[in-house]
Structure formats: structure tokens, C-alpha cells
Amino acid sequence: AAVAAGVPLGLLHGVPLAHKDMFFRASRRSSLGSHNAPPAWGAGESSLLGRLDAAGAIEIGTLNMCEFALGPTGHNAWLGDCRNPWHTDHIACGSSSGGGAAIAARLAFGAFGSDTGGSVRLPASACGVLGLKPTNGRVTLAGMMPLSPSVDVPGIFARSARDVARLLGIVAGRDARDPRSSGLPVPDYEASVEHGIAGLRIGVPQNFFLEGIAGDVALRLEESLQALATLGAEIVPVTVPAPEHLTELSRVLVYSEAAAIHGPWLREHAEHYSPQVRMRAATGLAIPAAAFQQAQQLRSGILRRFVDAVFSTCDVLHLPTLGIPVPTLAETDVGGSAAMWEKIAVLVRCTAPFNYLGLPALSVPCGFTRNGLPTSFQLVGRPFAEATLLRVAHAYEGV
């Protein structure tokens, strides 16, 4: 009708999208991955969805997610487990599990999820699509279910760097409804993907991130570095300062803030939580306020030292997204048992540190492991360097 009427068309006019069921609309109640979510959490229209609507996008549905976005595997005891479209016995990862699965299965052209510990990048890696976690503040949080407001970031799934760039350009920028959103100018991400990577320094961490990764994942990562080198990039070794502490600091923030949000509902309706989510949501109740405050106070100084140490040596970091082949649903169906913490630690080892730092990170598919499922490399940049990450990904797609 818009075409027939000759009205101006948006950059997404008629493009089918679908999003994690935690972005609120007045016309519906979001499930939040739960069978009994608190009604008050559904207040307020999503600014992000409003920007997509204004660009002409068509929302064709909402997507499966882990209960209250607390889970990296894609299991959901209430609404059904999200399965990997490459092999349905395997996980799609989480918590934005439906985003990775839907884009890989060609059900939509793009999707938005949330990333608080890797919840966009992990499903993107498991399902063989691109997944971007922007810099904290680059995209508005207004009208999105909170998990850990100081760490939460809306993230993007798509099948190409150009598609991610277009979606980011539409939703990025200052939002008066979100005081934490950045007022920095929004660059033309889509135009910048064509700038090439000749002379760009790509750093390979020599500590922590490559430790213990599976052999076939390591092989795919090395092949991707060789491809980037053929495009003119310079591959340089980098020592990353104290990465082993970043995940723990992120955990302190996430679980403390999650407990503050869930505490009243958890105390009154614990039976409405599955065992794993109940245990994880309650973990923050045992974290001292002093530990939470210290994790917040240390954050800016650690970020400054990290950026100075790493990005004085390279322009972009290259590391795994998921250091193991995608596991099966059965292997990761551990509920709230003691094995839960070990499984979570393995899955988020390479993603959660950058949630604490608030840095942009992009998962880029780079082939398959021996089990026939996708694997990816992850690109990390300095604050608000999303355009550089997308340049690298676009160049790699052309090899």
C-alpha cells in the first residue's frame, strides 16, 4: 500500500523481523520466557521496536528465550527448549536462543535479543549467524525487560555484516527515555563496511581466551586469521590484562541486580521459577553490598587500563566466541544441580568479560566443527568501534 501510494519508504520497509519475547508492546503481554511473569514488568513500549516500526519493518512474531533471560543453553522448562536448526538434538545456546535459531532457519531476516553475558553472541555462534553486542549505551534499553540494568545491552542477529550494520544504524542513538543511552553521533555503519581492512591490526590474545579450546575450534580460528591476513590485515600477538577476573566481576553485578529485581517475586512465588533460574536469581541475595559496590567502582578504571593496554597494540581483538563444539540438549540439561555452574562457566568464558567492560563484540561464523555444527570467531573493539568490527566481518565474508 505504501509503495502504491508513493509515500517515502523506510530502510526496512516490508522486511520481516522477529524479536526475543522481552521487548514490550502495549498491544500484547510479553512472556519473558516464563509461564507466569510479573505483570508490572510489561509496562512501557519498547523504544527499539518503535524505531524499527518507523523504518518500515514488519514484526512477524516473538522468539523463544530462556526464562527471564537467565540461561546460556536455550532450555526452557515452561515454554519448551529451543533447538538448533542445524541439528535439533543440540542447543541453540541462550538466552536469546530463538534469535539465533530463527535467523539460521531463514524464518526472518533479522532479530533483536539481549546480551548480558553472551546471550546474543552465543546463540549466533551456535547457529552460524552474526551476533552483535553493541557498546553499553549505544542502543536504548527503554521498554526492554531488565535483568542487570548496568550490564544489559540489546543485541542484533542477522546473516551478513551489512544487514547488522543497517539494523544498528536504525536503532542506535540517544533516547530521552533511557538516561544511559549515548548521545554520540551515529555513523553510517552500512557505508563503512566497504572500507576494507588493509593495514588493520588484528590482535590475538596470548593468555586466557585460547586456553583449553577444542582442537577443531582452534583450527577454524586459525583459518579465519589466515583469511584476514590475505586481505591485508596485520596479525599481532596481544597480552590481555587480568581477563580471568572480568567474568567474576561481571557475575557480581549481574546476580546482585537480578536479585534486586526478582527478590520480591521470588520470595512470594518461588514455585513459578524453574530450578536453575530460581537458584541463579537467588544467588545475588548472598552477595554483600560492599562487593557489588566495589565491582561498580572498579569498572571504569579496569576498562581504561584494558583499552590502553590492548588497543594501543591492535585495532580489533580476535578470539573464540564459544571454545567448544556446540553441545547437545541432553549434555547441558543439568537444571539447578552443582554441574550448572561448570556448564555456564564453559559457555560464557569468552563472552562475559566484555559485558563487564561494556565493549562492542561481534560473533562471526567461520565454518563447522566435527559434529557438523557451526563455530565462530569473536571480534572485540574499543568503545563505540562497531563500524570497525563490521568492516572486518564484511571483508571476511568476501573471502
mmCIF file of N, CA and C in Angstrom, residues 221-352:
data_model
loop_
_atom_site.group_PDB
_atom_site.id
_atom_site.type_symbol
_atom_site.label_atom_id
_atom_site.label_comp_id
_atom_site.label_asym_id
_atom_site.label_seq_id
_atom_site.Cartn_x
_atom_site.Cartn_y
_atom_site.Cartn_z
ATOM 1 N N LEU A 221 39.568 -21.078 13.877
ATOM 2 C CA LEU A 221 40.039 -19.734 14.226
ATOM 3 C C LEU A 221 41.309 -19.394 13.453
ATOM 4 N N GLU A 222 42.231 -20.343 13.367
ATOM 5 C CA GLU A 222 43.478 -20.105 12.648
ATOM 6 C C GLU A 222 43.210 -19.872 11.161
ATOM 7 N N GLU A 223 42.294 -20.633 10.596
ATOM 8 C CA GLU A 223 41.939 -20.437 9.189
ATOM 9 C C GLU A 223 41.347 -19.041 8.952
ATOM 10 N N SER A 224 40.540 -18.570 9.892
ATOM 11 C CA SER A 224 39.958 -17.228 9.734
ATOM 12 C C SER A 224 41.031 -16.149 9.813
ATOM 13 N N LEU A 225 42.024 -16.336 10.675
ATOM 14 C CA LEU A 225 43.122 -15.373 10.749
ATOM 15 C C LEU A 225 43.926 -15.356 9.454
ATOM 16 N N GLN A 226 44.163 -16.528 8.884
ATOM 17 C CA GLN A 226 44.878 -16.588 7.611
ATOM 18 C C GLN A 226 44.106 -15.855 6.518
ATOM 19 N N ALA A 227 42.784 -16.020 6.514
ATOM 20 C CA ALA A 227 41.958 -15.331 5.513
ATOM 21 C C ALA A 227 42.041 -13.817 5.693
ATOM 22 N N LEU A 228 41.992 -13.354 6.940
ATOM 23 C CA LEU A 228 42.074 -11.914 7.196
ATOM 24 C C LEU A 228 43.447 -11.367 6.806
ATOM 25 N N ALA A 229 44.480 -12.169 7.003
ATOM 26 C CA ALA A 229 45.822 -11.743 6.612
ATOM 27 C C ALA A 229 45.929 -11.574 5.100
ATOM 28 N N THR A 230 45.254 -12.438 4.332
ATOM 29 C CA THR A 230 45.291 -12.308 2.880
ATOM 30 C C THR A 230 44.609 -11.020 2.408
ATOM 31 N N LEU A 231 43.771 -10.448 3.250
ATOM 32 C CA LEU A 231 43.076 -9.207 2.910
ATOM 33 C C LEU A 231 43.875 -7.975 3.314
ATOM 34 N N GLY A 232 45.065 -8.202 3.864
ATOM 35 C CA GLY A 232 45.940 -7.091 4.205
ATOM 36 C C GLY A 232 45.993 -6.734 5.674
ATOM 37 N N ALA A 233 45.263 -7.464 6.508
ATOM 38 C CA ALA A 233 45.316 -7.196 7.943
ATOM 39 C C ALA A 233 46.637 -7.696 8.515
ATOM 40 N N GLU A 234 47.105 -7.031 9.554
ATOM 41 C CA GLU A 234 48.316 -7.449 10.260
ATOM 42 C C GLU A 234 47.905 -8.199 11.520
ATOM 43 N N ILE A 235 48.363 -9.426 11.676
ATOM 44 C CA ILE A 235 48.018 -10.251 12.833
ATOM 45 C C ILE A 235 49.107 -10.050 13.891
ATOM 46 N N VAL A 236 48.710 -9.598 15.074
ATOM 47 C CA VAL A 236 49.694 -9.285 16.116
ATOM 48 C C VAL A 236 49.310 -9.983 17.413
ATOM 49 N N PRO A 237 50.323 -10.481 18.170
ATOM 50 C CA PRO A 237 50.036 -11.072 19.479
ATOM 51 C C PRO A 237 49.737 -9.982 20.509
ATOM 52 N N VAL A 238 48.824 -10.274 21.419
ATOM 53 C CA VAL A 238 48.413 -9.306 22.440
ATOM 54 C C VAL A 238 48.305 -10.018 23.787
ATOM 55 N N THR A 239 48.822 -9.373 24.820
ATOM 56 C CA THR A 239 48.604 -9.856 26.185
ATOM 57 C C THR A 239 47.467 -9.045 26.799
ATOM 58 N N VAL A 240 46.425 -9.738 27.213
ATOM 59 C CA VAL A 240 45.230 -9.087 27.754
ATOM 60 C C VAL A 240 45.369 -8.984 29.270
ATOM 61 N N PRO A 241 45.195 -7.787 29.842
ATOM 62 C CA PRO A 241 45.397 -7.627 31.277
ATOM 63 C C PRO A 241 44.292 -8.273 32.112
ATOM 64 N N ALA A 242 44.670 -9.195 32.988
ATOM 65 C CA ALA A 242 43.812 -9.809 34.016
ATOM 66 C C ALA A 242 42.434 -10.232 33.525
ATOM 67 N N PRO A 243 42.328 -10.963 32.414
ATOM 68 C CA PRO A 243 40.989 -11.326 31.930
ATOM 69 C C PRO A 243 40.258 -12.290 32.847
ATOM 70 N N GLU A 244 41.005 -13.073 33.631
ATOM 71 C CA GLU A 244 40.368 -14.075 34.483
ATOM 72 C C GLU A 244 39.488 -13.453 35.565
ATOM 73 N N HIS A 245 39.695 -12.181 35.883
ATOM 74 C CA HIS A 245 38.888 -11.531 36.918
ATOM 75 C C HIS A 245 37.611 -10.904 36.364
ATOM 76 N N LEU A 246 37.545 -10.695 35.060
ATOM 77 C CA LEU A 246 36.448 -9.933 34.492
ATOM 78 C C LEU A 246 35.121 -10.674 34.583
ATOM 79 N N THR A 247 35.137 -11.989 34.369
ATOM 80 C CA THR A 247 33.890 -12.754 34.441
ATOM 81 C C THR A 247 33.330 -12.741 35.854
ATOM 82 N N GLU A 248 34.203 -12.861 36.841
ATOM 83 C CA GLU A 248 33.725 -12.850 38.230
ATOM 84 C C GLU A 248 33.139 -11.486 38.597
ATOM 85 N N LEU A 249 33.778 -10.423 38.159
ATOM 86 C CA LEU A 249 33.244 -9.093 38.426
ATOM 87 C C LEU A 249 31.894 -8.894 37.728
ATOM 88 N N SER A 250 31.778 -9.393 36.511
ATOM 89 C CA SER A 250 30.503 -9.324 35.804
ATOM 90 C C SER A 250 29.435 -10.104 36.546
ATOM 91 N N ARG A 251 29.794 -11.277 37.057
ATOM 92 C CA ARG A 251 28.848 -12.123 37.786
ATOM 93 C C ARG A 251 28.314 -11.406 39.025
ATOM 94 N N VAL A 252 29.191 -10.696 39.727
ATOM 95 C CA VAL A 252 28.766 -9.961 40.920
ATOM 96 C C VAL A 252 27.693 -8.928 40.555
ATOM 97 N N LEU A 253 27.923 -8.188 39.477
ATOM 98 C CA LEU A 253 26.947 -7.183 39.064
ATOM 99 C C LEU A 253 25.634 -7.821 38.616
ATOM 100 N N VAL A 254 25.732 -8.827 37.758
ATOM 101 C CA VAL A 254 24.532 -9.418 37.171
ATOM 102 C C VAL A 254 23.657 -10.060 38.240
ATOM 103 N N TYR A 255 24.250 -10.877 39.096
ATOM 104 C CA TYR A 255 23.437 -11.587 40.080
ATOM 105 C C TYR A 255 22.907 -10.657 41.162
ATOM 106 N N SER A 256 23.666 -9.641 41.520
ATOM 107 C CA SER A 256 23.168 -8.680 42.509
ATOM 108 C C SER A 256 21.963 -7.927 41.963
ATOM 109 N N GLU A 257 22.078 -7.422 40.737
ATOM 110 C CA GLU A 257 20.982 -6.655 40.166
ATOM 111 C C GLU A 257 19.792 -7.549 39.846
ATOM 112 N N ALA A 258 20.041 -8.787 39.400
ATOM 113 C CA ALA A 258 18.945 -9.723 39.140
ATOM 114 C C ALA A 258 18.196 -10.043 40.430
ATOM 115 N N ALA A 259 18.929 -10.203 41.524
ATOM 116 C CA ALA A 259 18.279 -10.489 42.808
ATOM 117 C C ALA A 259 17.432 -9.318 43.277
ATOM 118 N N ALA A 260 17.908 -8.100 43.022
ATOM 119 C CA ALA A 260 17.131 -6.923 43.411
ATOM 120 C C ALA A 260 15.821 -6.856 42.632
ATOM 121 N N ILE A 261 15.859 -7.249 41.357
ATOM 122 C CA ILE A 261 14.662 -7.221 40.518
ATOM 123 C C ILE A 261 13.718 -8.371 40.860
ATOM 124 N N HIS A 262 14.280 -9.569 41.021
ATOM 125 C CA HIS A 262 13.462 -10.762 41.223
ATOM 126 C C HIS A 262 13.110 -11.025 42.682
ATOM 127 N N GLY A 263 13.826 -10.407 43.614
ATOM 128 C CA GLY A 263 13.674 -10.745 45.022
ATOM 129 C C GLY A 263 12.239 -10.819 45.518
ATOM 130 N N PRO A 264 11.419 -9.764 45.357
ATOM 131 C CA PRO A 264 10.043 -9.812 45.868
ATOM 132 C C PRO A 264 9.211 -10.928 45.233
ATOM 133 N N TRP A 265 9.305 -11.057 43.901
ATOM 134 C CA TRP A 265 8.537 -12.097 43.200
ATOM 135 C C TRP A 265 9.049 -13.481 43.577
ATOM 136 N N LEU A 266 10.350 -13.612 43.741
ATOM 137 C CA LEU A 266 10.960 -14.889 44.095
ATOM 138 C C LEU A 266 10.521 -15.334 45.495
ATOM 139 N N ARG A 267 10.462 -14.392 46.427
ATOM 140 C CA ARG A 267 10.057 -14.745 47.791
ATOM 141 C C ARG A 267 8.593 -15.180 47.857
ATOM 142 N N GLU A 268 7.748 -14.558 47.048
ATOM 143 C CA GLU A 268 6.316 -14.865 47.096
ATOM 144 C C GLU A 268 5.910 -16.024 46.196
ATOM 145 N N HIS A 269 6.656 -16.213 45.101
ATOM 146 C CA HIS A 269 6.239 -17.194 44.099
ATOM 147 C C HIS A 269 7.431 -18.018 43.594
ATOM 148 N N ALA A 270 8.192 -18.575 44.500
ATOM 149 C CA ALA A 270 9.368 -19.364 44.109
ATOM 150 C C ALA A 270 8.983 -20.534 43.211
ATOM 151 N N GLU A 271 7.753 -21.032 43.383
ATOM 152 C CA GLU A 271 7.316 -22.188 42.590
ATOM 153 C C GLU A 271 7.156 -21.847 41.112
ATOM 154 N N HIS A 272 7.120 -20.571 40.778
ATOM 155 C CA HIS A 272 6.970 -20.164 39.384
ATOM 156 C C HIS A 272 8.304 -20.090 38.650
ATOM 157 N N TYR A 273 9.385 -20.423 39.330
ATOM 158 C CA TYR A 273 10.710 -20.439 38.721
ATOM 159 C C TYR A 273 11.166 -21.883 38.536
ATOM 160 N N SER A 274 11.790 -22.176 37.408
ATOM 161 C CA SER A 274 12.407 -23.489 37.235
ATOM 162 C C SER A 274 13.619 -23.577 38.162
ATOM 163 N N PRO A 275 14.096 -24.790 38.486
ATOM 164 C CA PRO A 275 15.178 -24.933 39.476
ATOM 165 C C PRO A 275 16.427 -24.128 39.154
ATOM 166 N N GLN A 276 16.894 -24.162 37.895
ATOM 167 C CA GLN A 276 18.120 -23.449 37.559
ATOM 168 C C GLN A 276 17.941 -21.942 37.692
ATOM 169 N N VAL A 277 16.843 -21.422 37.183
ATOM 170 C CA VAL A 277 16.629 -19.978 37.228
ATOM 171 C C VAL A 277 16.375 -19.514 38.655
ATOM 172 N N ARG A 278 15.678 -20.325 39.442
ATOM 173 C CA ARG A 278 15.450 -19.979 40.846
ATOM 174 C C ARG A 278 16.778 -19.875 41.592
ATOM 175 N N MET A 279 17.674 -20.828 41.358
ATOM 176 C CA MET A 279 18.962 -20.804 42.039
ATOM 177 C C MET A 279 19.808 -19.623 41.579
ATOM 178 N N ARG A 280 19.822 -19.355 40.293
ATOM 179 C CA ARG A 280 20.639 -18.259 39.782
ATOM 180 C C ARG A 280 20.091 -16.904 40.223
ATOM 181 N N ALA A 281 18.775 -16.742 40.187
ATOM 182 C CA ALA A 281 18.183 -15.469 40.599
ATOM 183 C C ALA A 281 18.401 -15.206 42.084
ATOM 184 N N ALA A 282 18.445 -16.277 42.872
ATOM 185 C CA ALA A 282 18.630 -16.125 44.319
ATOM 186 C C ALA A 282 20.089 -15.937 44.714
ATOM 187 N N THR A 283 21.004 -16.242 43.821
ATOM 188 C CA THR A 283 22.434 -16.161 44.149
ATOM 189 C C THR A 283 22.819 -14.767 44.614
ATOM 190 N N GLY A 284 22.266 -13.768 43.981
ATOM 191 C CA GLY A 284 22.618 -12.387 44.324
ATOM 192 C C GLY A 284 22.213 -11.991 45.728
ATOM 193 N N LEU A 285 21.264 -12.707 46.313
ATOM 194 C CA LEU A 285 20.849 -12.389 47.677
ATOM 195 C C LEU A 285 21.970 -12.632 48.679
ATOM 196 N N ALA A 286 22.951 -13.448 48.288
ATOM 197 C CA ALA A 286 24.072 -13.760 49.188
ATOM 198 C C ALA A 286 25.320 -12.938 48.887
ATOM 199 N N ILE A 287 25.256 -12.047 47.906
ATOM 200 C CA ILE A 287 26.416 -11.214 47.559
ATOM 201 C C ILE A 287 26.389 -9.958 48.427
ATOM 202 N N PRO A 288 27.440 -9.684 49.187
ATOM 203 C CA PRO A 288 27.452 -8.487 50.048
ATOM 204 C C PRO A 288 27.338 -7.210 49.223
ATOM 205 N N ALA A 289 26.661 -6.230 49.799
ATOM 206 C CA ALA A 289 26.524 -4.945 49.121
ATOM 207 C C ALA A 289 27.887 -4.327 48.830
ATOM 208 N N ALA A 290 28.863 -4.558 49.734
ATOM 209 C CA ALA A 290 30.204 -3.995 49.527
ATOM 210 C C ALA A 290 30.864 -4.578 48.284
ATOM 211 N N ALA A 291 30.618 -5.872 48.018
ATOM 212 C CA ALA A 291 31.200 -6.500 46.836
ATOM 213 C C ALA A 291 30.588 -5.915 45.564
ATOM 214 N N PHE A 292 29.275 -5.714 45.585
ATOM 215 C CA PHE A 292 28.617 -5.100 44.431
ATOM 216 C C PHE A 292 29.150 -3.689 44.190
ATOM 217 N N GLN A 293 29.256 -2.911 45.261
ATOM 218 C CA GLN A 293 29.724 -1.539 45.124
ATOM 219 C C GLN A 293 31.158 -1.493 44.611
ATOM 220 N N GLN A 294 31.982 -2.419 45.081
ATOM 221 C CA GLN A 294 33.374 -2.457 44.631
ATOM 222 C C GLN A 294 33.458 -2.816 43.152
ATOM 223 N N ALA A 295 32.638 -3.785 42.720
ATOM 224 C CA ALA A 295 32.646 -4.171 41.303
ATOM 225 C C ALA A 295 32.248 -2.988 40.424
ATOM 226 N N GLN A 296 31.321 -2.159 40.895
ATOM 227 C CA GLN A 296 30.933 -0.975 40.139
ATOM 228 C C GLN A 296 32.042 0.074 40.137
ATOM 229 N N GLN A 297 32.643 0.304 41.287
ATOM 230 C CA GLN A 297 33.675 1.339 41.395
ATOM 231 C C GLN A 297 34.919 0.997 40.581
ATOM 232 N N LEU A 298 35.257 -0.284 40.503
ATOM 233 C CA LEU A 298 36.454 -0.708 39.775
ATOM 234 C C LEU A 298 36.275 -0.657 38.261
ATOM 235 N N ARG A 299 35.040 -0.626 37.811
ATOM 236 C CA ARG A 299 34.729 -0.873 36.405
ATOM 237 C C ARG A 299 35.382 0.126 35.461
ATOM 238 N N SER A 300 35.247 1.408 35.727
ATOM 239 C CA SER A 300 35.780 2.407 34.796
ATOM 240 C C SER A 300 37.300 2.357 34.731
ATOM 241 N N GLY A 301 37.956 2.137 35.867
ATOM 242 C CA GLY A 301 39.413 2.059 35.869
ATOM 243 C C GLY A 301 39.924 0.834 35.139
ATOM 244 N N ILE A 302 39.254 -0.299 35.337
ATOM 245 C CA ILE A 302 39.654 -1.526 34.634
ATOM 246 C C ILE A 302 39.444 -1.367 33.136
ATOM 247 N N LEU A 303 38.331 -0.746 32.746
ATOM 248 C CA LEU A 303 38.077 -0.516 31.322
ATOM 249 C C LEU A 303 39.164 0.367 30.720
ATOM 250 N N ARG A 304 39.521 1.437 31.400
ATOM 251 C CA ARG A 304 40.541 2.347 30.885
ATOM 252 C C ARG A 304 41.879 1.629 30.707
ATOM 253 N N ARG A 305 42.274 0.851 31.700
ATOM 254 C CA ARG A 305 43.554 0.129 31.603
ATOM 255 C C ARG A 305 43.510 -0.927 30.505
ATOM 256 N N PHE A 306 42.364 -1.597 30.362
ATOM 257 C CA PHE A 306 42.215 -2.610 29.320
ATOM 258 C C PHE A 306 42.339 -1.979 27.938
ATOM 259 N N VAL A 307 41.612 -0.896 27.714
ATOM 260 C CA VAL A 307 41.641 -0.225 26.406
ATOM 261 C C VAL A 307 43.048 0.293 26.099
ATOM 262 N N ASP A 308 43.712 0.884 27.084
ATOM 263 C CA ASP A 308 45.066 1.407 26.868
ATOM 264 C C ASP A 308 46.049 0.287 26.532
ATOM 265 N N ALA A 309 45.957 -0.823 27.266
ATOM 266 C CA ALA A 309 46.909 -1.916 27.078
ATOM 267 C C ALA A 309 46.676 -2.664 25.775
ATOM 268 N N VAL A 310 45.409 -2.921 25.446
ATOM 269 C CA VAL A 310 45.091 -3.770 24.296
ATOM 270 C C VAL A 310 45.065 -2.973 22.999
ATOM 271 N N PHE A 311 44.354 -1.851 22.992
ATOM 272 C CA PHE A 311 44.127 -1.164 21.729
ATOM 273 C C PHE A 311 45.218 -0.152 21.375
ATOM 274 N N SER A 312 46.269 -0.099 22.195
ATOM 275 C CA SER A 312 47.491 0.570 21.753
ATOM 276 C C SER A 312 48.322 -0.372 20.887
ATOM 277 N N THR A 313 48.037 -1.668 20.994
ATOM 278 C CA THR A 313 48.762 -2.697 20.243
ATOM 279 C C THR A 313 48.011 -3.142 19.000
ATOM 280 N N CYS A 314 46.680 -3.149 19.073
ATOM 281 C CA CYS A 314 45.883 -3.623 17.941
ATOM 282 C C CYS A 314 44.628 -2.769 17.806
ATOM 283 N N ASP A 315 43.936 -2.937 16.684
ATOM 284 C CA ASP A 315 42.679 -2.221 16.440
ATOM 285 C C ASP A 315 41.465 -3.052 16.831
ATOM 286 N N VAL A 316 41.597 -4.371 16.711
ATOM 287 C CA VAL A 316 40.497 -5.300 16.974
ATOM 288 C C VAL A 316 41.075 -6.558 17.611
ATOM 289 N N LEU A 317 40.392 -7.095 18.611
ATOM 290 C CA LEU A 317 40.766 -8.397 19.171
ATOM 291 C C LEU A 317 40.033 -9.507 18.422
ATOM 292 N N HIS A 318 40.710 -10.635 18.232
ATOM 293 C CA HIS A 318 40.139 -11.819 17.573
ATOM 294 C C HIS A 318 40.281 -12.989 18.542
ATOM 295 N N LEU A 319 39.180 -13.618 18.917
ATOM 296 C CA LEU A 319 39.198 -14.701 19.897
ATOM 297 C C LEU A 319 37.981 -15.580 19.689
ATOM 298 N N PRO A 320 37.863 -16.704 20.390
ATOM 299 C CA PRO A 320 36.673 -17.539 20.225
ATOM 300 C C PRO A 320 35.423 -16.849 20.759
ATOM 301 N N THR A 321 34.278 -17.235 20.224
ATOM 302 C CA THR A 321 33.007 -16.921 20.879
ATOM 303 C C THR A 321 32.674 -18.039 21.851
ATOM 304 N N LEU A 322 32.665 -19.259 21.345
ATOM 305 C CA LEU A 322 32.418 -20.468 22.135
ATOM 306 C C LEU A 322 33.590 -21.407 21.891
ATOM 307 N N GLY A 323 34.301 -21.766 22.949
ATOM 308 C CA GLY A 323 35.547 -22.512 22.798
ATOM 309 C C GLY A 323 35.389 -24.003 22.602
ATOM 310 N N ILE A 324 34.156 -24.491 22.594
ATOM 311 C CA ILE A 324 33.889 -25.921 22.410
ATOM 312 C C ILE A 324 32.886 -26.106 21.281
ATOM 313 N N PRO A 325 32.817 -27.305 20.687
ATOM 314 C CA PRO A 325 31.733 -27.578 19.739
ATOM 315 C C PRO A 325 30.381 -27.465 20.437
ATOM 316 N N VAL A 326 29.350 -27.106 19.694
ATOM 317 C CA VAL A 326 28.024 -26.935 20.286
ATOM 318 C C VAL A 326 27.572 -28.241 20.931
ATOM 319 N N PRO A 327 27.264 -28.238 22.229
ATOM 320 C CA PRO A 327 26.855 -29.479 22.908
ATOM 321 C C PRO A 327 25.387 -29.816 22.649
ATOM 322 N N THR A 328 24.974 -30.983 23.107
ATOM 323 C CA THR A 328 23.598 -31.424 22.927
ATOM 324 C C THR A 328 22.711 -30.888 24.045
ATOM 325 N N LEU A 329 21.401 -30.955 23.808
ATOM 326 C CA LEU A 329 20.441 -30.592 24.845
ATOM 327 C C LEU A 329 20.609 -31.481 26.066
ATOM 328 N N ALA A 330 20.840 -32.781 25.838
ATOM 329 C CA ALA A 330 20.965 -33.715 26.957
ATOM 330 C C ALA A 330 22.207 -33.410 27.792
ATOM 331 N N GLU A 331 23.317 -33.094 27.134
ATOM 332 C CA GLU A 331 24.565 -32.811 27.853
ATOM 333 C C GLU A 331 24.468 -31.581 28.741
ATOM 334 N N THR A 332 23.623 -30.655 28.376
ATOM 335 C CA THR A 332 23.534 -29.397 29.122
ATOM 336 C C THR A 332 22.258 -29.282 29.956
ATOM 337 N N ASP A 333 21.477 -30.347 30.016
ATOM 338 C CA ASP A 333 20.234 -30.334 30.787
ATOM 339 C C ASP A 333 20.550 -30.694 32.239
ATOM 340 N N VAL A 334 21.146 -29.747 32.963
ATOM 341 C CA VAL A 334 21.640 -30.005 34.318
ATOM 342 C C VAL A 334 20.781 -29.338 35.390
ATOM 343 N N GLY A 335 19.728 -28.613 34.969
ATOM 344 C CA GLY A 335 18.847 -27.978 35.943
ATOM 345 C C GLY A 335 19.612 -27.080 36.886
ATOM 346 N N GLY A 336 19.283 -27.188 38.188
ATOM 347 C CA GLY A 336 19.952 -26.379 39.199
ATOM 348 C C GLY A 336 20.980 -27.147 39.981
ATOM 349 N N SER A 337 21.499 -28.248 39.402
ATOM 350 C CA SER A 337 22.476 -29.081 40.094
ATOM 351 C C SER A 337 23.827 -28.380 40.187
ATOM 352 N N ALA A 338 24.744 -29.005 40.920
ATOM 353 C CA ALA A 338 26.084 -28.430 41.065
ATOM 354 C C ALA A 338 26.794 -28.296 39.725
ATOM 355 N N ALA A 339 26.439 -29.180 38.767
ATOM 356 C CA ALA A 339 27.067 -29.127 37.440
ATOM 357 C C ALA A 339 26.682 -27.865 36.673
ATOM 358 N N MET A 340 25.619 -27.178 37.096
ATOM 359 C CA MET A 340 25.149 -25.987 36.399
ATOM 360 C C MET A 340 26.244 -24.935 36.287
ATOM 361 N N TRP A 341 26.939 -24.669 37.387
ATOM 362 C CA TRP A 341 27.934 -23.600 37.389
ATOM 363 C C TRP A 341 29.088 -23.917 36.449
ATOM 364 N N GLU A 342 29.476 -25.187 36.392
ATOM 365 C CA GLU A 342 30.570 -25.579 35.493
ATOM 366 C C GLU A 342 30.160 -25.405 34.038
ATOM 367 N N LYS A 343 28.937 -25.818 33.699
ATOM 368 C CA LYS A 343 28.458 -25.683 32.321
ATOM 369 C C LYS A 343 28.388 -24.213 31.909
ATOM 370 N N ILE A 344 27.850 -23.389 32.798
ATOM 371 C CA ILE A 344 27.731 -21.968 32.495
ATOM 372 C C ILE A 344 29.105 -21.344 32.282
ATOM 373 N N ALA A 345 30.057 -21.696 33.167
ATOM 374 C CA ALA A 345 31.398 -21.115 33.085
ATOM 375 C C ALA A 345 32.062 -21.429 31.746
ATOM 376 N N VAL A 346 31.891 -22.655 31.257
ATOM 377 C CA VAL A 346 32.489 -23.040 29.978
ATOM 378 C C VAL A 346 31.869 -22.246 28.838
ATOM 379 N N LEU A 347 30.554 -22.069 28.869
ATOM 380 C CA LEU A 347 29.868 -21.402 27.765
ATOM 381 C C LEU A 347 30.181 -19.913 27.694
ATOM 382 N N VAL A 348 30.255 -19.237 28.841
ATOM 383 C CA VAL A 348 30.409 -17.769 28.826
ATOM 384 C C VAL A 348 31.849 -17.310 29.029
ATOM 385 N N ARG A 349 32.792 -18.226 29.024
ATOM 386 C CA ARG A 349 34.186 -17.900 29.331
ATOM 387 C C ARG A 349 34.725 -16.762 28.452
ATOM 388 N N CYS A 350 34.393 -16.782 27.174
ATOM 389 C CA CYS A 350 34.960 -15.798 26.245
ATOM 390 C C CYS A 350 34.025 -14.627 25.960
ATOM 391 N N THR A 351 32.823 -14.647 26.510
ATOM 392 C CA THR A 351 31.873 -13.574 26.213
ATOM 393 C C THR A 351 31.632 -12.643 27.405
ATOM 394 N N ALA A 352 31.454 -13.209 28.609
ATOM 395 C CA ALA A 352 31.081 -12.394 29.775
ATOM 396 C C ALA A 352 32.082 -11.289 30.119
#
